Structure formats: structure tokens, C-alpha cells
Amino acid sequence: MNTIQKKILSFTAIVLFIMVSIWVVLTYYNQKMQGQYNQILQRYLQMNEVTASSQQLVTSLNNYLQTPDAEGKLGVEAGVKRLTDAKHRIAALRNDGNHFTLTNYLSLIDSLVDSTNRSVRFLEEKNNEESLNDFTEATRLSKYISEMTLTLLDTDLKTYDHFYRGMIRQSNELKKLGFWMLALITVILLLFTYWFSLSITRPIQKLTQAARELSRGRFDTPIEAPASDEISFLARTFDRMRININNLISEIQHKAQLESELKESKLLLKESQLRSLQSQINPHFLFNTLDTLSKKAYLEGSEETSDLLASVAGLLRYNLKRLDRPVTLYDEIRVLKEYLGIQKARFTDRLKYEFDVDEGALAASIPGLTLQPIVENAVIHAVEPLEEGGTIRFRVRDEGERVVVDIEDDGTGMPEERIRAILEERAAAQQGGGHSTGIGFGNVVRRLRLFYGREDVIEIQSGEGTGTKVTLTLPKTREVKAYD
Amino acid sequence: MRKLLIAVVAAGCLVLLGFTLSSLIRLFRDDLMVPAEIDDRRSGYRLVLITQETDTPFWDEVEKGAAEAAERYGAELAVWGSYGTNEEDFLKNMEIAIASKVDGIIVQGLDTDEFNKLATVKAAGNGIPVFTVANDVPIQKSLRRTYIGSDHRKAGEMIGKQLALDIGGSGNVVLMVSDRREDFQSKRLDGILSVLGSYPGIRPIIAAAGNTREKVVAKINDVMNQQPNVSAFVAVTANNAGAMVQEISKRATLSKFRLYSFDDSSEIKTLLREKKMNAIIEQSPGKMGELSVELMIKWLKREAFPLNYEGYYTDIRLLKADGTS
């Protein structure tokens, strides 16, 4: 989840982190510095404490010598204790610079304490002169301690000189660092804020752009949603809407296409009917005449001629009636046989044909006058041009869901180009020139496809010199009912 | 345009980052450490060299030699000097050294009661050994452990012999001494007189003057007024040779007199090169310092025990104006 809210939160966290880390660093530094300052100050204070306490000791010793009472003695003892404490503390201040002086200093303090104690002891022994001598010495020692304190301080100043200079340098550096850091953080924050705001507004801009595209009617450009925040959710939803609209449009287009196809097939039909009508007077007249001729031939004992005439008449009748509605395979085969009978009379032995029909498949429905034009095509190409004639094999198989009809000849075969022209329903193949019914191969293919609503109903195999085989695969149930 | 802007801002950012980092590194790199406080008491001995004439070439040499020896033996040596024979400061330094309970005191001897009292009562009472260096004090009075420095009596004899040789066994010789009673001075005087005693023709005249230049000048005037026939002057005490030469050259031709000194300061050496002096005694101050520290440490370690109470003499050489010694 990478939402805008999360972005804002992390941005705030980063800024907070930077500020906190700077604060921590500076505080740490400050603490360290303060600690060091304190340490140094402590040193000076402790050294000063020694001077002060030694002077105080001499003062209280003097008081005690003036008025030797218990209180005075307590004062001296307290002074000794204070000085000894100060000495212990100052013993810890030893470093490389003051080692020698400090050792002397500590001994000096010891000497002062010794002198003081001696002075007190002599006084208690009533040896006033010695006591006074020691007091004088204590006074001198106290003075020496003061002087040596100054020496120690001086030594410390020298030892710490480097340190002091370092501290001054560092505090200057700290000031500079502050400025640099301020500038750096300002620039970084500006950059960061720019980038951050961009990451929020850019998807919105993209979405706006996409909406504009949609409003102009371009539904095919996908809407990108690179991030996965709230905006991208919007973008995805928007994209889904676009796809839906796109689908609806293509469906409508599909339907429109179907409709136009339907219209076309109706037009084709109309054309055929028109052609039929054009020759309607003639056919009726011909039909009646042929009937009469047939009867007459029969009466005159020419049965063959009579049959032939009857076949022609039947074919003619079928041609007139059955073009606009589906017929059964049985009817189609019956007409086909009549046609072949007529052609047999024409070509005699040159035309041979074989029927292999599965009786169970005869109930299948099929558009009228579809098999006859194909067989006629075979006759025209495989029998007519050849002196020795040809054989046409007609086979019907029931394959459960489908009925397969094979029409095979052993002629010279069909060129590849023509096969393609037929299957692709080009104009050249539509013409029914040379056909007895005026219906061409192309017309048959078109009607079959429209009738069954599928493209794969017809298949043509042909090789140079090996003949042509046309296979119709007819489903028993039709997918498109629009044809009736 | 936008790309250019971004590049510029990024570059600026990098530059700022660089400055900030370098500043930060500089801030934290030299991690300022308070000079470490050390806990261990060093095992080295604490020695103090106390002089009255600090910052003179002679004593600088002594200090240098002593410091080198101290360094070698791992002892700590402090040099406490006072200027211009400031006796009060000198004695104060002595007292502080004793009160500080140092391990050993090497001191330029001063033959005064105060000094002797400090050395005997305080130092000996606290068990602090006192060595004298360059200037001795009588052992009976000071209880010093030993003396390291020139054999002043021998130096006196050397000058005496040279003097007698130069003036040919007869004449008046003025011996300029300080009015301060110092052990080395009396020893030098003894040395000279013991040599001159065997020359009946030589009459030594001892002229005592104060320490200051004016007093020396006044005394020389005085002597030259009273004794017109002086063949030679000897500056027995250290610092009046310069003043002596200057004053004599004002009053008469220097070449009329023969001048001798026990001092080997650069001023005197220059005079010697200019043949204004006839002979001087050169001492070995560096050696004195070195030997005194060495002996002190050996004594403290009980390696040199007992010490030669008479003293340890360092080299002395007679430098003559003609360059021979």
C-alpha cells in the first residue's frame, strides 16, 4: 500500500528524523563540551581550595596559639581535615605536565600539616618557643603553597593551551557547520517537496489527459496507472470503463455487420428470383411444352426421350420453386440425379458417376440448388473438355452432428488461384456463366455460409491432373436462424 | 530547461553536502581530549637542581648536563634558579625543595649561616641528601654528602704557576676577590698563594670588592692609585674579570699588565682571543651537571656507597692567550 497518506507520513517522518538527529548530535556535542569545561573548572576550584584551606589552617592555628582552648583545637583539627580532603582531591589531578610540581605540592601540604601538628603538640607541652617556630614555618609553607598553586595553575594553563585553542576552533567550526547544515537542509527539503508534490499531481494530470482522450472518442488508448495510490485506483476504474465501452461499441459494430450481411444475402436472393422471374414466362411455357413433349414421346413409344423430357421439366420446376427456402438433402439429391440423367444423355459413356449415400442423412436441410451447381461445375471442367470423359463420385456420410458431402471428379484439377477466388467469394467467382441454372459456384459458397452461419462449411482440394474434391460439412443444427 | 535546473540544484546540493560533511568531519575529527590525568606515581626519583645564577652560560651547561643524565636514568629533574645571586630567593627555593620532600637536592653551594642551617637541620633532618655542585661549602658546616665540580685549589695553583712563570718570579700581583666569603674563592686563593709563597720576589696584594661592576671598578682604581707598579691582575672570583679588563684598559696600556681569570664566559674567552687576557681556567660545567645527577641516583639506589666526602673533581684546563693549554 503506497497511498498519498503514507507518502505524507513518511515525508514528515524523514523531516522529523533529520531534525532529531541534528538535535541529538548538537546536544551530544554540547554535553561533551560542557563536561570538559566543568572538568577544567573543577581543577581550578580544587587547586584554589587547597590555598584557601591552607590559609584557613594557619589562621585557626594562630587563633589557637593566642587562646589555647578546646574550641581553638577543634578549629585546627577541622582545618587539617579540610586541607587533607583537598589534598586527596587534588592528587587525582596529576597529568604529564604537572606531575613533578604536583608531587612537590602534595609533600608541601604534608609538611604544612606536620608543622601545624608539631606546633600544637609543642604548645601542649608548654614549649612555647618551639611552637612559635613551627607556626612561623607553617606560615611560610602556607605562603609557598599559595605560590605553588599559582605555578600549578600556570602549568595547567600551558598544558591545556592546546585544548583551549582547540575548543575555540571547534566552536567556530560549529558555527560554520550550522550555516552549512541550514543551507543544505533547506535545499534538500525544497527538492524533496517538489518531487513529493509532483508524485501526487502527475497521476492526476495523466488521468485528466486520459479523460480528455475519452471525451474525444478515442477508446483504444489504455490509461496507465503506474503507482498504486488512490489516484491509480481511479485510473484503473476509469480504464475498465473504457474497455467496457470499447466492447459495447465493437459488439454494436458486429451486429451492424451481421445485419448488412443479411441484407446482402436477401439481395442475392432477390437477384436470383429476379432472374427466375425474367425467365418465368418461358419456363412455364417450356415446362408445359416439355410435359406435352414427354407425353407425346411416351405415347409414341420413345420412353427414354419421355423420361429425359420429364427430368428437364422437373429440374426446371425445382429451379423455379425452391430457391428461397431450405430443402432436404433428399430433394437435392433427387434433382441432382435428374440433372445427371440429362447430362448422361448428352455425354453418354463419357460421363460416369457413382453415388454412395447414407440414407440416414437425407433429412438434413440444405439451401436449394447448392449441390447441382457444384456437380455441374465438375461436369463442365472434368467431363466436357476431355474426350475420354470423366467420373464424378458423390458421397454422403452421416457423422453424428454433421453431414459430410463429397463431390469428387478426376479431371485436370482446378488452379490454386481459382480455388482461392471461390473460397474468398470474389466477384469473378460469383458469375454463373455457363451454368444451366444461372447460379455459379461462388453464389453457392456464399449461400451455404450464410445459411449455416459458419465459414468452414466448404473445402476444396485440387491438384494438377488429380481432379478436384469438394467437401461440404453441413451441421445438422443451424447456428443462425436469420436465413428463413 | 527543467533538466538543466534540476542538474544545477542537484549540483548545488552536492556542494553543500560536501561542505557540511567536511565541516562535520573537522568538528569531530580532532576529538579534543582533556590532557589525561595519570594515576601512577612514577618510580623515578625527584631531584631538584637549585642555582643562584640561572641563565648564565656556565649554569646553562650544568643544567643541560644534569637534564641529560636525568633523562638517561629516568629521574625527574627540576631546575629552580634565582637571578643575580638573589640569596633570599635561593634560600626560599631550598626550603621549598626540602618541604616538598624531594629525593635529592643538588645545589650551588653558598657558604652562609642560613644555607648551612637549612642544609644541616632541615635537609638532613628530613633525610634528604644535598650535593653541592660547582661551588662547595665546608662539609663540617653543611653536612652535604659530596661535592661535584672543579678542584678550585688546583685551579689556583695552575694560575699561580703560570703567573709566576709569566712575570719571571718578581713583581706585585693584585688578586681581586669578592667580599663575600665563598668556599671556592678561598680555595683558589689558597692555591695561588701556596704557589706564590715559594717565590720571594712576588708580592701578592689581595683586593676585596663587592659583587657589582661599580664596586669592582672603584676597587681597581683604588689599587692602581696605591700600587703603581703592578705586574699582574688575577680575577679570583668569577664575574669581575670583564669589569677589571675594561677599567685597566681605561687607565693604562693593557699590555703593561698580565691578566688572569678563573672564568671562562664568552666575554672572557673573547678577551683571551684578543690577547687582552693571558690565561684563564676552563671548567667542565656539563660534566658537573651530569656527574652530580648520576652520583645522586647511584647514591639513592645505594650503588655508590659510601660517597667520597671530599668531592668528585671534574676536568679543569688552563687556556693561554697563545692558544696552548
PDB file of C-alpha atoms in Angstrom, chain A residues 25 28-29 32-33 36 39-40 43 92-96 99-100 103-104 106-108 110-111 114 137 140-141 144 147-148 159-160 162-163 166-167 169-170 173-174 176-177 180-181 183-184 187-188 191 194 198 202, chain B residues 2 6 9-10 12-24 26-42 45-48 76-78 80 91-92 95-96 98-102 122:
ATOM      1  CA  VAL A  25      24.326  15.457  17.555  1.00  0.00           C
ATOM      2  CA  TYR A  28      25.773  15.322  22.478  1.00  0.00           C
ATOM      3  CA  TYR A  29      28.448  17.762  21.406  1.00  0.00           C
ATOM      4  CA  LYS A  32      30.687  16.793  25.902  1.00  0.00           C
ATOM      5  CA  MET A  33      31.962  20.340  25.780  1.00  0.00           C
ATOM      6  CA  GLN A  36      35.131  19.254  29.643  1.00  0.00           C
ATOM      7  CA  GLN A  39      36.327  19.274  34.469  1.00  0.00           C
ATOM      8  CA  ILE A  40      38.746  22.131  33.912  1.00  0.00           C
ATOM      9  CA  ARG A  43      40.606  21.526  38.631  1.00  0.00           C
ATOM     10  CA  ALA A  92      43.748  12.969  41.237  1.00  0.00           C
ATOM     11  CA  LEU A  93      44.636  15.946  39.053  1.00  0.00           C
ATOM     12  CA  ARG A  94      48.015  14.566  38.112  1.00  0.00           C
ATOM     13  CA  ASN A  95      48.916  14.741  34.441  1.00  0.00           C
ATOM     14  CA  ASP A  96      52.013  14.712  32.316  1.00  0.00           C
ATOM     15  CA  HIS A  99      53.497  15.567  37.611  1.00  0.00           C
ATOM     16  CA  PHE A 100      56.621  16.888  39.318  1.00  0.00           C
ATOM     17  CA  THR A 103      54.158  15.713  43.832  1.00  0.00           C
ATOM     18  CA  ASN A 104      56.042  18.577  45.432  1.00  0.00           C
ATOM     19  CA  LEU A 106      51.349  17.276  47.960  1.00  0.00           C
ATOM     20  CA  SER A 107      54.527  16.952  50.016  1.00  0.00           C
ATOM     21  CA  LEU A 108      54.339  20.631  50.800  1.00  0.00           C
ATOM     22  CA  ASP A 110      52.052  17.246  54.208  1.00  0.00           C
ATOM     23  CA  SER A 111      54.828  19.429  55.565  1.00  0.00           C
ATOM     24  CA  ASP A 114      53.239  18.252  60.070  1.00  0.00           C
ATOM     25  CA  GLU A 137      57.304  27.627  59.385  1.00  0.00           C
ATOM     26  CA  ARG A 140      55.906  30.225  55.344  1.00  0.00           C
ATOM     27  CA  LEU A 141      54.752  26.885  53.997  1.00  0.00           C
ATOM     28  CA  TYR A 144      54.749  28.599  49.479  1.00  0.00           C
ATOM     29  CA  GLU A 147      52.762  30.385  45.296  1.00  0.00           C
ATOM     30  CA  MET A 148      52.909  26.823  44.080  1.00  0.00           C
ATOM     31  CA  THR A 159      49.152  22.055  29.372  1.00  0.00           C
ATOM     32  CA  TYR A 160      45.617  22.984  28.411  1.00  0.00           C
ATOM     33  CA  HIS A 162      46.257  23.305  23.031  1.00  0.00           C
ATOM     34  CA  PHE A 163      42.937  22.203  24.410  1.00  0.00           C
ATOM     35  CA  GLY A 166      41.012  23.506  20.053  1.00  0.00           C
ATOM     36  CA  MET A 167      37.794  24.431  21.809  1.00  0.00           C
ATOM     37  CA  ARG A 169      38.454  26.388  16.882  1.00  0.00           C
ATOM     38  CA  GLN A 170      35.686  23.873  17.346  1.00  0.00           C
ATOM     39  CA  GLU A 173      33.629  25.288  13.253  1.00  0.00           C
ATOM     40  CA  LEU A 174      30.303  24.572  14.898  1.00  0.00           C
ATOM     41  CA  LYS A 176      30.055  27.324  10.269  1.00  0.00           C
ATOM     42  CA  LEU A 177      28.539  23.856  10.385  1.00  0.00           C
ATOM     43  CA  TRP A 180      26.063  24.853   6.037  1.00  0.00           C
ATOM     44  CA  MET A 181      23.563  22.493   7.552  1.00  0.00           C
ATOM     45  CA  ALA A 183      21.522  25.704   3.705  1.00  0.00           C
ATOM     46  CA  LEU A 184      21.756  22.013   2.907  1.00  0.00           C
ATOM     47  CA  VAL A 187      17.772  22.892  -0.467  1.00  0.00           C
ATOM     48  CA  ILE A 188      17.102  19.221   0.218  1.00  0.00           C
ATOM     49  CA  LEU A 191      13.861  19.379  -3.753  1.00  0.00           C
ATOM     50  CA  TYR A 194       8.971  19.428  -5.282  1.00  0.00           C
ATOM     51  CA  LEU A 198       4.929  16.035  -8.343  1.00  0.00           C
ATOM     52  CA  ARG A 202       1.369  13.780 -12.008  1.00  0.00           C
TER      53      ARG A 202
ATOM     54  CA  ARG B   2      13.819  21.752 -16.459  1.00  0.00           C
ATOM     55  CA  ILE B   6      17.383  20.031 -11.727  1.00  0.00           C
ATOM     56  CA  VAL B   9      20.037  22.309  -7.981  1.00  0.00           C
ATOM     57  CA  ALA B  10      21.428  18.796  -7.539  1.00  0.00           C
ATOM     58  CA  GLY B  12      24.379  22.810  -5.514  1.00  0.00           C
ATOM     59  CA  CYS B  13      23.009  20.210  -3.158  1.00  0.00           C
ATOM     60  CA  LEU B  14      26.122  18.077  -3.584  1.00  0.00           C
ATOM     61  CA  VAL B  15      28.402  21.049  -2.994  1.00  0.00           C
ATOM     62  CA  LEU B  16      26.516  21.957   0.152  1.00  0.00           C
ATOM     63  CA  LEU B  17      26.632  18.354   1.281  1.00  0.00           C
ATOM     64  CA  GLY B  18      30.366  18.313   0.729  1.00  0.00           C
ATOM     65  CA  PHE B  19      30.871  21.470   2.771  1.00  0.00           C
ATOM     66  CA  THR B  20      28.619  20.224   5.543  1.00  0.00           C
ATOM     67  CA  LEU B  21      30.367  16.862   5.699  1.00  0.00           C
ATOM     68  CA  SER B  22      33.826  18.391   5.699  1.00  0.00           C
ATOM     69  CA  SER B  23      32.743  20.765   8.435  1.00  0.00           C
ATOM     70  CA  LEU B  24      31.274  17.888  10.402  1.00  0.00           C
ATOM     71  CA  ARG B  26      36.605  18.690  11.023  1.00  0.00           C
ATOM     72  CA  LEU B  27      34.400  19.199  14.051  1.00  0.00           C
ATOM     73  CA  PHE B  28      34.585  15.631  15.235  1.00  0.00           C
ATOM     74  CA  ARG B  29      37.937  14.557  13.849  1.00  0.00           C
ATOM     75  CA  ASP B  30      40.252  16.173  16.351  1.00  0.00           C
ATOM     76  CA  ASP B  31      38.425  14.779  19.274  1.00  0.00           C
ATOM     77  CA  LEU B  32      39.590  17.197  21.884  1.00  0.00           C
ATOM     78  CA  MET B  33      40.863  15.277  24.836  1.00  0.00           C
ATOM     79  CA  VAL B  34      41.491  16.870  28.129  1.00  0.00           C
ATOM     80  CA  PRO B  35      45.136  16.102  28.906  1.00  0.00           C
ATOM     81  CA  ALA B  36      44.963  12.744  30.584  1.00  0.00           C
ATOM     82  CA  GLU B  37      45.162  12.591  34.294  1.00  0.00           C
ATOM     83  CA  ILE B  38      47.625   9.925  35.263  1.00  0.00           C
ATOM     84  CA  ASP B  39      47.294   7.895  38.372  1.00  0.00           C
ATOM     85  CA  ASP B  40      50.561   6.097  38.752  1.00  0.00           C
ATOM     86  CA  ARG B  41      53.236   7.630  40.835  1.00  0.00           C
ATOM     87  CA  ARG B  42      56.335   7.345  38.743  1.00  0.00           C
ATOM     88  CA  TYR B  45      63.490   9.956  41.661  1.00  0.00           C
ATOM     89  CA  ARG B  46      62.534  13.576  42.053  1.00  0.00           C
ATOM     90  CA  LEU B  47      65.646  15.695  42.010  1.00  0.00           C
ATOM     91  CA  VAL B  48      65.981  19.446  42.242  1.00  0.00           C
ATOM     92  CA  GLU B  76      62.691  13.744  37.173  1.00  0.00           C
ATOM     93  CA  LEU B  77      64.731  16.844  37.493  1.00  0.00           C
ATOM     94  CA  ALA B  78      63.552  20.345  38.158  1.00  0.00           C
ATOM     95  CA  TRP B  80      64.960  26.135  40.257  1.00  0.00           C
ATOM     96  CA  LEU B  91      67.132  30.046  50.250  1.00  0.00           C
ATOM     97  CA  LYS B  92      63.406  30.006  49.665  1.00  0.00           C
ATOM     98  CA  GLU B  95      63.278  25.472  51.818  1.00  0.00           C
ATOM     99  CA  ILE B  96      60.531  24.608  49.353  1.00  0.00           C
ATOM    100  CA  ILE B  98      63.060  20.380  51.492  1.00  0.00           C
ATOM    101  CA  ALA B  99      59.398  20.853  52.408  1.00  0.00           C
ATOM    102  CA  SER B 100      58.434  19.194  49.134  1.00  0.00           C
ATOM    103  CA  LYS B 101      60.350  16.119  50.286  1.00  0.00           C
ATOM    104  CA  VAL B 102      62.209  15.671  47.053  1.00  0.00           C
ATOM    105  CA  LYS B 122      66.078  20.720  57.615  1.00  0.00           C
TER     106      LYS B 122
END
